[in-house]
mmCIF file of C-alpha atoms in Angstrom:
data_model
loop_
_atom_site.group_PDB
_atom_site.id
_atom_site.type_symbol
_atom_site.label_atom_id
_atom_site.label_comp_id
_atom_site.label_asym_id
_atom_site.label_seq_id
_atom_site.Cartn_x
_atom_site.Cartn_y
_atom_site.Cartn_z
ATOM 1 C CA MET A 1 0.000 0.000 0.000
ATOM 2 C CA ALA A 2 1.342 3.464 -0.897
ATOM 3 C CA GLU A 3 2.716 5.802 1.805
ATOM 4 C CA PRO A 4 -0.308 8.205 1.724
ATOM 5 C CA ALA A 5 -2.628 5.220 2.286
ATOM 6 C CA ASN A 6 -0.490 4.090 5.225
ATOM 7 C CA ARG A 7 -0.760 7.552 6.770
ATOM 8 C CA ARG A 8 -4.530 7.509 6.251
ATOM 9 C CA MET A 9 -4.730 4.075 7.873
ATOM 10 C CA GLU A 10 -2.854 5.378 10.925
ATOM 11 C CA ALA A 11 -5.221 8.358 11.107
ATOM 12 C CA VAL A 12 -8.204 6.007 10.960
ATOM 13 C CA ARG A 13 -6.660 3.846 13.694
ATOM 14 C CA ARG A 14 -6.342 6.897 15.972
ATOM 15 C CA HIS A 15 -9.914 8.000 15.154
ATOM 16 C CA LEU A 16 -11.261 4.540 16.056
ATOM 17 C CA LEU A 17 -9.139 4.492 19.243
ATOM 18 C CA LEU A 18 -7.488 1.239 18.182
ATOM 19 C CA PRO A 19 -4.192 0.345 19.903
ATOM 20 C CA PRO A 20 -1.031 -0.060 17.781
ATOM 21 C CA PRO A 21 -0.939 -3.108 15.488
ATOM 22 C CA LEU A 22 0.164 -6.490 16.784
ATOM 23 C CA ARG A 23 3.872 -7.146 16.310
ATOM 24 C CA PRO A 24 4.945 -10.787 16.147
ATOM 25 C CA ASN A 25 7.507 -11.819 18.761
ATOM 26 C CA PRO A 26 10.293 -13.726 16.940
ATOM 27 C CA LEU A 27 11.181 -15.547 20.182
ATOM 28 C CA SER A 28 7.695 -16.916 20.677
ATOM 29 C CA SER A 29 5.312 -19.074 18.661
ATOM 30 C CA HIS A 30 2.611 -18.382 21.223
ATOM 31 C CA ALA A 31 -0.072 -17.278 18.710
ATOM 32 C CA SER A 32 -0.025 -20.577 16.839
ATOM 33 C CA VAL A 33 -0.056 -22.596 20.067
ATOM 34 C CA GLU A 34 -2.784 -20.465 21.595
ATOM 35 C CA GLU A 35 -5.291 -20.649 18.758
ATOM 36 C CA GLU A 36 -5.553 -22.877 15.709
ATOM 37 C CA PRO A 37 -6.223 -20.740 12.603
ATOM 38 C CA ARG A 38 -9.943 -20.474 11.922
ATOM 39 C CA PRO A 39 -11.821 -18.289 9.427
ATOM 40 C CA VAL A 40 -13.444 -15.340 11.211
ATOM 41 C CA ILE A 41 -17.017 -14.432 10.238
ATOM 42 C CA ILE A 42 -18.256 -11.032 11.445
ATOM 43 C CA GLY A 43 -21.827 -9.778 11.128
ATOM 44 C CA GLY A 44 -25.469 -10.438 11.886
ATOM 45 C CA MET A 45 -27.201 -13.286 13.671
ATOM 46 C CA VAL A 46 -30.897 -12.862 12.905
ATOM 47 C CA LEU A 47 -34.155 -14.593 13.702
ATOM 48 C CA ASP A 48 -35.950 -14.961 10.362
ATOM 49 C CA ILE A 49 -39.737 -15.176 10.392
ATOM 50 C CA HIS A 50 -40.868 -16.788 7.133
ATOM 51 C CA ALA A 51 -44.476 -16.477 5.976
ATOM 52 C CA LYS A 52 -45.584 -18.402 2.880
ATOM 53 C CA PRO A 53 -49.265 -18.164 1.873
ATOM 54 C CA SER A 54 -51.008 -21.253 0.568
ATOM 55 C CA VAL A 55 -53.273 -19.076 -1.630
ATOM 56 C CA PRO A 56 -52.466 -15.788 -3.408
ATOM 57 C CA PRO A 57 -52.215 -12.979 -0.793
ATOM 58 C CA HIS A 58 -54.744 -10.122 -0.779
ATOM 59 C CA PRO A 59 -54.040 -6.576 0.513
ATOM 60 C CA GLY A 60 -55.977 -5.638 3.623
ATOM 61 C CA THR A 61 -56.621 -9.149 4.928
ATOM 62 C CA THR A 62 -54.897 -12.314 6.104
ATOM 63 C CA VAL A 63 -54.718 -15.531 4.121
ATOM 64 C CA PRO A 64 -53.953 -19.090 5.273
ATOM 65 C CA GLY A 65 -50.409 -20.331 4.979
ATOM 66 C CA MET A 66 -47.309 -21.348 6.935
ATOM 67 C CA VAL A 67 -45.320 -19.178 9.372
ATOM 68 C CA LYS A 68 -42.083 -20.452 10.931
ATOM 69 C CA TYR A 69 -38.992 -19.293 12.810
ATOM 70 C CA VAL A 70 -35.643 -19.903 11.102
ATOM 71 C CA SER A 71 -32.105 -19.108 12.274
ATOM 72 C CA GLY A 72 -30.800 -16.520 9.832
ATOM 73 C CA GLY A 73 -28.578 -13.529 9.156
ATOM 74 C CA VAL A 74 -26.052 -13.344 6.322
ATOM 75 C CA ALA A 75 -22.936 -13.873 8.459
ATOM 76 C CA ARG A 76 -24.625 -16.521 10.639
ATOM 77 C CA ASN A 77 -25.851 -18.443 7.583
ATOM 78 C CA ILE A 78 -22.392 -18.384 5.993
ATOM 79 C CA ALA A 79 -20.759 -19.584 9.217
ATOM 80 C CA GLU A 80 -23.287 -22.405 9.667
ATOM 81 C CA CYS A 81 -22.825 -23.511 6.059
ATOM 82 C CA MET A 82 -19.050 -23.616 6.539
ATOM 83 C CA SER A 83 -19.437 -25.707 9.690
ATOM 84 C CA LYS A 84 -21.566 -28.269 7.841
ATOM 85 C CA LEU A 85 -18.771 -28.565 5.286
ATOM 86 C CA GLY A 86 -16.261 -29.400 8.020
ATOM 87 C CA THR A 87 -14.730 -25.915 8.466
ATOM 88 C CA GLN A 88 -15.001 -24.525 12.008
ATOM 89 C CA PRO A 89 -15.480 -20.726 11.821
ATOM 90 C CA PHE A 90 -15.098 -18.206 14.642
ATOM 91 C CA MET A 91 -18.238 -16.040 14.732
ATOM 92 C CA ILE A 92 -18.281 -12.445 16.001
ATOM 93 C CA SER A 93 -21.814 -11.129 16.419
ATOM 94 C CA VAL A 94 -24.435 -9.802 18.857
ATOM 95 C CA VAL A 95 -27.879 -10.876 20.078
ATOM 96 C CA GLY A 96 -30.277 -9.595 22.729
ATOM 97 C CA ASN A 97 -31.094 -11.283 26.014
ATOM 98 C CA ASP A 98 -34.566 -12.222 24.769
ATOM 99 C CA MET A 99 -36.480 -15.146 23.264
ATOM 100 C CA ALA A 100 -35.003 -14.643 19.793
ATOM 101 C CA GLY A 101 -31.447 -14.383 21.154
ATOM 102 C CA ASP A 102 -31.867 -17.513 23.263
ATOM 103 C CA PHE A 103 -33.271 -19.354 20.225
ATOM 104 C CA LEU A 104 -30.232 -18.444 18.100
ATOM 105 C CA LEU A 105 -27.655 -19.248 20.794
ATOM 106 C CA LYS A 106 -29.302 -22.566 21.678
ATOM 107 C CA TYR A 107 -29.087 -23.645 18.038
ATOM 108 C CA TRP A 108 -25.458 -22.462 17.780
ATOM 109 C CA ARG A 109 -24.420 -24.435 20.863
ATOM 110 C CA SER A 110 -26.343 -27.530 19.722
ATOM 111 C CA ALA A 111 -24.275 -27.457 16.519
ATOM 112 C CA GLY A 112 -21.092 -27.535 18.614
ATOM 113 C CA LEU A 113 -20.040 -24.034 17.535
ATOM 114 C CA CYS A 114 -18.112 -21.506 19.628
ATOM 115 C CA THR A 115 -20.094 -18.627 21.214
ATOM 116 C CA GLU A 116 -17.074 -16.757 22.627
ATOM 117 C CA GLY A 117 -17.344 -13.957 20.056
ATOM 118 C CA ILE A 118 -21.138 -13.535 20.359
ATOM 119 C CA LEU A 119 -22.147 -10.671 22.639
ATOM 120 C CA GLN A 120 -25.512 -11.072 24.426
ATOM 121 C CA VAL A 121 -26.849 -7.690 25.552
ATOM 122 C CA HIS A 122 -29.599 -7.021 28.113
ATOM 123 C CA ASP A 123 -32.551 -4.763 27.188
ATOM 124 C CA VAL A 124 -31.742 -4.956 23.481
ATOM 125 C CA ALA A 125 -33.871 -6.602 20.781
ATOM 126 C CA THR A 126 -32.187 -9.408 18.856
ATOM 127 C CA PRO A 127 -32.082 -8.664 15.102
ATOM 128 C CA VAL A 128 -35.247 -9.984 13.420
ATOM 129 C CA VAL A 129 -36.265 -10.107 9.757
ATOM 130 C CA SER A 130 -39.852 -10.853 8.736
ATOM 131 C CA ASN A 131 -40.237 -12.128 5.153
ATOM 132 C CA VAL A 132 -43.305 -12.913 3.067
ATOM 133 C CA PHE A 133 -42.862 -15.265 0.102
ATOM 134 C CA ASP A 134 -45.032 -16.205 -2.837
ATOM 135 C CA GLY A 135 -45.999 -19.796 -3.651
ATOM 136 C CA SER A 136 -42.809 -20.386 -5.670
ATOM 137 C CA GLY A 137 -40.470 -19.322 -2.858
ATOM 138 C CA GLU A 138 -39.651 -15.849 -4.227
ATOM 139 C CA LEU A 139 -39.537 -13.003 -1.699
ATOM 140 C CA ILE A 140 -42.505 -10.629 -2.005
ATOM 141 C CA ALA A 141 -41.652 -8.252 0.843
ATOM 142 C CA GLY A 142 -39.627 -8.138 4.030
ATOM 143 C CA VAL A 143 -38.886 -5.905 7.015
ATOM 144 C CA ALA A 144 -35.497 -5.993 8.772
ATOM 145 C CA SER A 145 -34.834 -4.788 12.322
ATOM 146 C CA VAL A 146 -31.076 -5.196 12.837
ATOM 147 C CA GLY A 147 -30.169 -2.122 14.885
ATOM 148 C CA ALA A 148 -28.307 -4.184 17.515
ATOM 149 C CA VAL A 149 -25.587 -5.053 14.983
ATOM 150 C CA GLU A 150 -24.914 -1.383 14.264
ATOM 151 C CA SER A 151 -25.060 -0.357 17.927
ATOM 152 C CA PHE A 152 -23.031 -3.103 19.597
ATOM 153 C CA LEU A 153 -20.632 -4.629 17.048
ATOM 154 C CA THR A 154 -18.198 -1.808 17.757
ATOM 155 C CA PRO A 155 -14.476 -1.532 16.945
ATOM 156 C CA SER A 156 -13.675 -2.145 20.625
ATOM 157 C CA TRP A 157 -15.675 -5.425 20.647
ATOM 158 C CA LEU A 158 -13.943 -6.569 17.449
ATOM 159 C CA TYR A 159 -10.549 -5.654 18.888
ATOM 160 C CA ARG A 160 -11.049 -8.155 21.712
ATOM 161 C CA PHE A 161 -10.662 -10.844 19.043
ATOM 162 C CA ARG A 162 -7.696 -9.324 17.228
ATOM 163 C CA HIS A 163 -5.631 -12.511 17.775
ATOM 164 C CA HIS A 164 -8.326 -14.574 16.021
ATOM 165 C CA ILE A 165 -8.391 -12.062 13.148
ATOM 166 C CA SER A 166 -4.606 -11.855 12.762
ATOM 167 C CA ASN A 167 -4.300 -15.660 12.858
ATOM 168 C CA ALA A 168 -7.199 -16.400 10.459
ATOM 169 C CA PRO A 169 -6.801 -17.804 6.928
ATOM 170 C CA LEU A 170 -9.449 -15.249 5.899
ATOM 171 C CA ILE A 171 -12.193 -13.048 7.341
ATOM 172 C CA MET A 172 -15.688 -12.309 6.060
ATOM 173 C CA LEU A 173 -17.501 -9.046 6.850
ATOM 174 C CA ASP A 174 -21.196 -8.541 6.207
ATOM 175 C CA ALA A 175 -22.366 -5.025 5.420
ATOM 176 C CA ASN A 176 -24.728 -4.900 8.415
ATOM 177 C CA LEU A 177 -21.676 -3.737 10.386
ATOM 178 C CA PRO A 178 -21.426 0.026 11.001
ATOM 179 C CA PRO A 179 -18.821 1.788 8.818
ATOM 180 C CA GLU A 180 -16.338 2.339 11.670
ATOM 181 C CA SER A 181 -16.396 -1.389 12.549
ATOM 182 C CA LEU A 182 -15.933 -2.391 8.907
ATOM 183 C CA GLU A 183 -12.903 -0.128 8.753
ATOM 184 C CA ALA A 184 -11.471 -1.381 12.055
ATOM 185 C CA ALA A 185 -11.798 -5.039 10.989
ATOM 186 C CA CYS A 186 -10.188 -4.280 7.621
ATOM 187 C CA ILE A 187 -7.226 -2.557 9.272
ATOM 188 C CA MET A 188 -6.629 -5.437 11.695
ATOM 189 C CA ALA A 189 -6.803 -7.930 8.815
ATOM 190 C CA TYR A 190 -4.610 -5.853 6.486
ATOM 191 C CA GLU A 191 -1.856 -5.436 9.065
ATOM 192 C CA SER A 192 -1.628 -9.226 9.413
ATOM 193 C CA GLY A 193 -1.918 -9.985 5.690
ATOM 194 C CA VAL A 194 -5.308 -11.657 6.113
ATOM 195 C CA PRO A 195 -7.609 -11.578 3.033
ATOM 196 C CA VAL A 196 -11.030 -9.960 3.477
ATOM 197 C CA LEU A 197 -14.306 -10.886 1.782
ATOM 198 C CA PHE A 198 -17.037 -8.207 1.874
ATOM 199 C CA GLU A 199 -20.605 -9.537 1.622
ATOM 200 C CA PRO A 200 -22.871 -6.639 0.470
ATOM 201 C CA VAL A 201 -26.138 -7.875 2.137
ATOM 202 C CA SER A 202 -28.397 -5.396 0.268
ATOM 203 C CA VAL A 203 -28.286 -2.609 -2.307
ATOM 204 C CA VAL A 204 -28.374 0.112 0.359
ATOM 205 C CA LYS A 205 -25.722 -1.455 2.611
ATOM 206 C CA SER A 206 -23.477 -2.510 -0.282
ATOM 207 C CA ARG A 207 -22.460 1.159 -0.586
ATOM 208 C CA ARG A 208 -20.562 0.816 2.710
ATOM 209 C CA ILE A 209 -17.694 -0.580 0.673
ATOM 210 C CA ALA A 210 -16.689 2.926 -0.487
ATOM 211 C CA PRO A 211 -14.290 3.839 2.388
ATOM 212 C CA ILE A 212 -12.756 0.342 2.618
ATOM 213 C CA ALA A 213 -12.470 -0.787 -1.020
ATOM 214 C CA GLU A 214 -8.641 -0.682 -0.974
ATOM 215 C CA TYR A 215 -8.588 -3.299 1.819
ATOM 216 C CA ILE A 216 -11.056 -5.726 0.213
ATOM 217 C CA THR A 217 -9.688 -8.865 -1.411
ATOM 218 C CA CYS A 218 -13.020 -10.157 -2.692
ATOM 219 C CA THR A 219 -16.689 -9.217 -2.745
ATOM 220 C CA SER A 220 -19.779 -11.222 -3.712
ATOM 221 C CA PRO A 221 -22.541 -8.926 -5.045
ATOM 222 C CA ASN A 222 -25.510 -9.688 -7.246
ATOM 223 C CA GLU A 223 -26.112 -7.540 -10.344
ATOM 224 C CA ILE A 224 -27.792 -4.582 -8.638
ATOM 225 C CA GLU A 225 -25.443 -4.596 -5.630
ATOM 226 C CA LEU A 226 -22.478 -4.576 -8.023
ATOM 227 C CA VAL A 227 -23.763 -1.451 -9.767
ATOM 228 C CA ALA A 228 -24.581 0.257 -6.447
ATOM 229 C CA MET A 229 -21.039 -0.440 -5.178
ATOM 230 C CA ALA A 230 -19.449 0.948 -8.338
ATOM 231 C CA ASN A 231 -21.618 4.075 -8.172
ATOM 232 C CA SER A 232 -20.729 4.608 -4.496
ATOM 233 C CA LEU A 233 -17.073 4.840 -5.557
ATOM 234 C CA SER A 234 -17.647 7.079 -8.579
ATOM 235 C CA PRO A 235 -20.077 9.905 -7.895
ATOM 236 C CA PRO A 236 -22.062 11.001 -9.836
ATOM 237 C CA VAL A 237 -23.966 7.856 -10.872
ATOM 238 C CA LYS A 238 -22.497 6.455 -14.094
ATOM 239 C CA TYR A 239 -23.160 2.680 -13.989
ATOM 240 C CA ASN A 240 -26.519 1.100 -14.760
ATOM 241 C CA TYR A 241 -28.189 -2.268 -14.943
ATOM 242 C CA HIS A 242 -31.415 -2.993 -16.820
ATOM 243 C CA LYS A 243 -32.915 -6.452 -16.724
ATOM 244 C CA MET A 244 -33.798 -7.844 -20.142
ATOM 245 C CA GLU A 245 -35.691 -10.944 -21.197
ATOM 246 C CA CYS A 246 -33.424 -13.113 -23.349
ATOM 247 C CA LYS A 247 -34.338 -16.057 -25.561
ATOM 248 C CA ASP A 248 -31.826 -18.423 -23.944
ATOM 249 C CA LYS A 249 -29.104 -18.700 -21.270
ATOM 250 C CA ALA A 250 -26.238 -18.021 -23.677
ATOM 251 C CA GLU A 251 -27.797 -14.743 -24.830
ATOM 252 C CA ALA A 252 -28.553 -13.786 -21.211
ATOM 253 C CA VAL A 253 -24.938 -14.348 -20.149
ATOM 254 C CA GLU A 254 -23.584 -12.291 -23.065
ATOM 255 C CA TYR A 255 -26.027 -9.472 -22.268
ATOM 256 C CA LEU A 256 -25.112 -9.531 -18.565
ATOM 257 C CA PHE A 257 -21.405 -9.403 -19.353
ATOM 258 C CA GLU A 258 -21.884 -6.446 -21.710
ATOM 259 C CA MET A 259 -24.090 -4.615 -19.186
ATOM 260 C CA LEU A 260 -22.010 -5.301 -16.054
ATOM 261 C CA SER A 261 -18.409 -5.322 -17.313
ATOM 262 C CA PRO A 262 -17.882 -1.524 -16.932
ATOM 263 C CA ALA A 263 -18.810 -1.703 -13.234
ATOM 264 C CA MET A 264 -16.821 -4.925 -12.710
ATOM 265 C CA PHE A 265 -13.637 -3.554 -14.282
ATOM 266 C CA PHE A 266 -14.032 -0.260 -12.387
ATOM 267 C CA LEU A 267 -14.123 -2.086 -9.035
ATOM 268 C CA LEU A 268 -10.913 -3.918 -9.981
ATOM 269 C CA GLU A 269 -9.315 -0.545 -10.706
ATOM 270 C CA LYS A 270 -10.305 0.570 -7.209
ATOM 271 C CA GLY A 271 -8.162 -2.167 -5.678
ATOM 272 C CA ILE A 272 -10.551 -5.087 -5.176
ATOM 273 C CA LYS A 273 -8.695 -8.196 -6.317
ATOM 274 C CA LEU A 274 -11.586 -10.539 -7.049
ATOM 275 C CA LEU A 275 -15.328 -10.326 -7.775
ATOM 276 C CA VAL A 276 -17.761 -13.225 -7.477
ATOM 277 C CA VAL A 277 -20.894 -11.798 -9.125
ATOM 278 C CA THR A 278 -24.001 -13.904 -8.547
ATOM 279 C CA LEU A 279 -26.500 -13.935 -11.428
ATOM 280 C CA GLY A 280 -29.309 -16.128 -10.063
ATOM 281 C CA SER A 281 -30.322 -18.809 -12.542
ATOM 282 C CA ASN A 282 -27.695 -17.466 -14.983
ATOM 283 C CA GLY A 283 -24.809 -18.599 -12.772
ATOM 284 C CA VAL A 284 -21.764 -16.642 -11.582
ATOM 285 C CA PHE A 285 -19.066 -14.374 -13.019
ATOM 286 C CA ILE A 286 -15.576 -14.669 -11.521
ATOM 287 C CA VAL A 287 -13.602 -11.507 -12.302
ATOM 288 C CA CYS A 288 -9.935 -11.071 -11.384
ATOM 289 C CA LYS A 289 -7.114 -8.779 -12.458
ATOM 290 C CA GLU A 290 -4.346 -11.297 -11.901
ATOM 291 C CA HIS A 291 -3.799 -14.842 -10.663
ATOM 292 C CA ILE A 292 -5.224 -14.957 -7.134
ATOM 293 C CA ASP A 293 -3.945 -17.117 -4.303
ATOM 294 C CA PHE A 294 -6.805 -16.110 -2.038
ATOM 295 C CA VAL A 295 -5.328 -17.553 1.167
ATOM 296 C CA LYS A 296 -1.751 -16.258 1.043
ATOM 297 C CA ASP A 297 -0.475 -18.370 3.935
ATOM 298 C CA GLN A 298 -1.333 -21.936 2.948
ATOM 299 C CA ARG A 299 -0.175 -23.130 6.394
ATOM 300 C CA LYS A 300 -3.449 -21.693 7.695
ATOM 301 C CA CYS A 301 -5.463 -23.933 5.366
ATOM 302 C CA LYS A 302 -6.728 -27.156 6.882
ATOM 303 C CA GLN A 303 -8.017 -30.021 4.802
ATOM 304 C CA THR A 304 -11.085 -31.737 6.208
ATOM 305 C CA PRO A 305 -12.522 -35.093 5.121
ATOM 306 C CA PHE A 306 -15.149 -33.101 3.178
ATOM 307 C CA SER A 307 -12.640 -30.861 1.354
ATOM 308 C CA ARG A 308 -10.314 -33.818 0.694
ATOM 309 C CA GLN A 309 -13.115 -35.704 -1.036
ATOM 310 C CA LEU A 310 -13.973 -32.627 -3.115
ATOM 311 C CA LEU A 311 -10.347 -32.032 -4.087
ATOM 312 C CA GLU A 312 -9.860 -35.641 -5.204
ATOM 313 C CA LYS A 313 -12.990 -35.470 -7.366
ATOM 314 C CA LEU A 314 -12.316 -32.047 -8.918
ATOM 315 C CA ASP A 315 -8.550 -32.233 -9.431
ATOM 316 C CA GLY A 316 -7.700 -32.490 -13.116
ATOM 317 C CA CYS A 317 -11.124 -31.381 -14.388
ATOM 318 C CA PHE A 318 -9.379 -29.267 -17.035
ATOM 319 C CA PRO A 319 -6.747 -30.546 -19.487
ATOM 320 C CA SER A 320 -3.546 -28.460 -19.546
ATOM 321 C CA ASN A 321 -4.490 -26.758 -22.832
ATOM 322 C CA ASN A 322 -7.962 -25.747 -21.614
ATOM 323 C CA PRO A 323 -8.427 -21.921 -21.876
ATOM 324 C CA ILE A 324 -9.483 -21.743 -18.218
ATOM 325 C CA ASN A 325 -6.197 -23.328 -17.111
ATOM 326 C CA LEU A 326 -4.209 -21.012 -19.372
ATOM 327 C CA CYS A 327 -5.996 -17.928 -18.033
ATOM 328 C CA ARG A 328 -5.944 -18.805 -14.346
ATOM 329 C CA GLU A 329 -2.216 -19.534 -14.487
ATOM 330 C CA THR A 330 -1.412 -16.179 -16.103
ATOM 331 C CA SER A 331 -0.484 -13.424 -13.670
ATOM 332 C CA SER A 332 -0.839 -10.296 -15.802
ATOM 333 C CA ARG A 333 -4.311 -10.529 -17.333
ATOM 334 C CA THR A 334 -7.786 -9.368 -16.407
ATOM 335 C CA CYS A 335 -10.018 -12.407 -16.768
ATOM 336 C CA VAL A 336 -13.760 -13.033 -16.565
ATOM 337 C CA PHE A 337 -15.000 -16.614 -16.167
ATOM 338 C CA HIS A 338 -18.601 -17.748 -16.302
ATOM 339 C CA LEU A 339 -19.796 -20.704 -14.245
ATOM 340 C CA PRO A 340 -23.379 -21.829 -14.934
ATOM 341 C CA ALA A 341 -26.052 -22.487 -12.327
ATOM 342 C CA ILE A 342 -27.429 -26.012 -11.892
ATOM 343 C CA SER A 343 -31.110 -26.716 -12.468
ATOM 344 C CA ALA A 344 -32.927 -27.408 -9.193
ATOM 345 C CA SER A 345 -36.364 -28.151 -7.752
ATOM 346 C CA VAL A 346 -36.872 -24.824 -5.979
ATOM 347 C CA ILE A 347 -38.473 -24.740 -2.527
ATOM 348 C CA SER A 348 -36.949 -21.514 -1.121
ATOM 349 C CA LEU A 349 -34.369 -19.068 -2.434
ATOM 350 C CA THR A 350 -33.558 -17.268 0.835
ATOM 351 C CA GLY A 351 -30.342 -19.074 1.759
ATOM 352 C CA ALA A 352 -28.890 -19.655 -1.707
ATOM 353 C CA GLY A 353 -26.527 -16.679 -1.845
ATOM 354 C CA ASP A 354 -25.248 -17.269 1.689
ATOM 355 C CA CYS A 355 -24.663 -20.964 0.952
ATOM 356 C CA LEU A 356 -22.755 -20.057 -2.192
ATOM 357 C CA VAL A 357 -20.422 -17.792 -0.195
ATOM 358 C CA GLY A 358 -20.132 -20.326 2.648
ATOM 359 C CA GLY A 359 -19.224 -23.039 0.135
ATOM 360 C CA VAL A 360 -16.607 -20.816 -1.504
ATOM 361 C CA LEU A 361 -14.961 -19.846 1.792
ATOM 362 C CA SER A 362 -14.963 -23.392 3.179
ATOM 363 C CA ALA A 363 -13.374 -24.730 -0.022
ATOM 364 C CA LEU A 364 -10.708 -21.985 -0.001
ATOM 365 C CA CYS A 365 -9.868 -22.844 3.629
ATOM 366 C CA GLY A 366 -9.562 -26.477 2.513
ATOM 367 C CA GLY A 367 -6.909 -25.634 -0.070
ATOM 368 C CA LEU A 368 -8.962 -25.538 -3.298
ATOM 369 C CA ASP A 369 -8.400 -22.778 -5.854
ATOM 370 C CA ILE A 370 -10.878 -19.994 -6.524
ATOM 371 C CA ILE A 371 -12.537 -21.520 -9.609
ATOM 372 C CA GLN A 372 -12.975 -24.899 -7.913
ATOM 373 C CA SER A 373 -14.255 -23.121 -4.787
ATOM 374 C CA VAL A 374 -16.885 -21.125 -6.670
ATOM 375 C CA ALA A 375 -18.056 -24.299 -8.422
ATOM 376 C CA ILE A 376 -18.516 -25.870 -4.992
ATOM 377 C CA GLY A 377 -20.396 -22.753 -3.871
ATOM 378 C CA VAL A 378 -22.767 -23.115 -6.837
ATOM 379 C CA ALA A 379 -23.354 -26.760 -5.913
ATOM 380 C CA ILE A 380 -24.104 -25.874 -2.263
ATOM 381 C CA ALA A 381 -26.489 -23.118 -3.436
ATOM 382 C CA LYS A 382 -28.387 -25.738 -5.427
ATOM 383 C CA ALA A 383 -28.755 -27.867 -2.279
ATOM 384 C CA SER A 384 -30.011 -24.777 -0.428
ATOM 385 C CA VAL A 385 -32.818 -23.895 -2.850
ATOM 386 C CA GLU A 386 -34.071 -27.480 -2.577
ATOM 387 C CA SER A 387 -34.349 -27.147 1.228
ATOM 388 C CA HIS A 388 -36.926 -25.493 3.524
ATOM 389 C CA ALA A 389 -34.147 -24.237 5.845
ATOM 390 C CA ASN A 390 -31.727 -21.420 5.025
ATOM 391 C CA ILE A 391 -28.928 -23.993 5.315
ATOM 392 C CA PRO A 392 -29.651 -27.618 4.344
ATOM 393 C CA ASP A 393 -29.642 -30.034 7.290
ATOM 394 C CA HIS A 394 -27.509 -32.556 5.418
ATOM 395 C CA ILE A 395 -24.967 -31.781 2.692
ATOM 396 C CA SER A 396 -23.574 -34.784 0.813
ATOM 397 C CA ALA A 397 -19.929 -34.516 -0.272
ATOM 398 C CA ALA A 398 -20.584 -36.991 -3.094
ATOM 399 C CA THR A 399 -23.534 -34.981 -4.460
ATOM 400 C CA VAL A 400 -21.717 -31.646 -4.076
ATOM 401 C CA SER A 401 -18.591 -32.943 -5.836
ATOM 402 C CA ASP A 402 -20.671 -34.382 -8.712
ATOM 403 C CA ASP A 403 -22.590 -31.093 -9.119
ATOM 404 C CA ALA A 404 -19.412 -29.004 -8.834
ATOM 405 C CA LYS A 405 -17.725 -31.139 -11.499
ATOM 406 C CA ARG A 406 -20.676 -30.512 -13.848
ATOM 407 C CA VAL A 407 -20.286 -26.776 -13.223
ATOM 408 C CA LEU A 408 -16.535 -26.850 -13.905
ATOM 409 C CA LEU A 409 -16.921 -28.820 -17.131
ATOM 410 C CA SER A 410 -19.393 -26.192 -18.396
ATOM 411 C CA ALA A 411 -17.299 -23.187 -17.250
ATOM 412 C CA ARG A 412 -15.882 -20.881 -19.882
ATOM 413 C CA VAL A 413 -13.687 -17.853 -20.342
ATOM 414 C CA LEU A 414 -15.619 -14.717 -21.393
ATOM 415 C CA TRP A 415 -12.677 -12.299 -21.356
ATOM 416 C CA CYS A 416 -8.938 -12.571 -20.771
ATOM 417 C CA LYS A 417 -6.748 -9.692 -21.876
#
């Protein structure tokens, strides 16, 4: 990072009242003994209330249907997904000392996950999101009350876990965090060389990337979040996205690339190393400016039985002369890859994006490369949309590896220059 940026980072550190950065002691290996490297997931734990009518809804009256409580929140969903893939994340979040908070913590403990980083606050409402879906599982409307995340996930709370952050293979931040906490987490990660993934959450909150873009290794927006992020970094508004009906998938992908490439390339210019742009049923774009080793310190990666099985199945999917191999091994090109979605029997779409990101991060922590990891994310997203829960109860390594292999064999290079 250039000298002016370093000075700005020090000014931000003083503004946030953060102590000086950690300095490793060459005479001690105490950090590695103290805590095994684990990915750190920071953001919301939310009680989701899902309402799905059994007949078309009518304004001004109730209709019969199903209402249920589901453990949710972008960061929480991603962390749970990772745990079901054999990766043990360290979660930093906040809940209230109320029924919803107890519900979320009870589930977290029952899954054998660590609650050390989860703050439970008295006289504060646990974040809750109430969603209404149509008969096909598409979201009609929703109301989110997540003020606790903004009020209590402060830089000082995050700093308590600075050793976890500095020792992590990667960290994930969801955009529910207040701007000063996003910046504090990025600084702690940057000073230890830890890659950062920014999950935009929504169009409005995606704009919180503007002050921290130079610290972000990767982000995972959908089409409209991508455009909002680019516009937040380039006032006045200059990037647009218009949905268009296309006759087939191939035409849709070409149209999306043409429409979104200005915003994608602009975000790369702003310092973000990697974009994973989710396109719903049209798949995913992977956009990178150079060859990316996402987890720089491979000693922090830990293969699990799940990731080992995936790696064995996916290794060698591409012959050496395949364009994807040639592009991903080249260090000086800007490349765009397209990975298709997999057809699925849709029950609910609410957890698909979070499962995709959870699958990607778990695979990266298991030593797979970025293209393999995104293919696994696509396969996990397929399992999610076929489940009633945000995160499927059971995820089969055999099924995921078969689906991911299908994705990889249909992947293609859209741009590499």
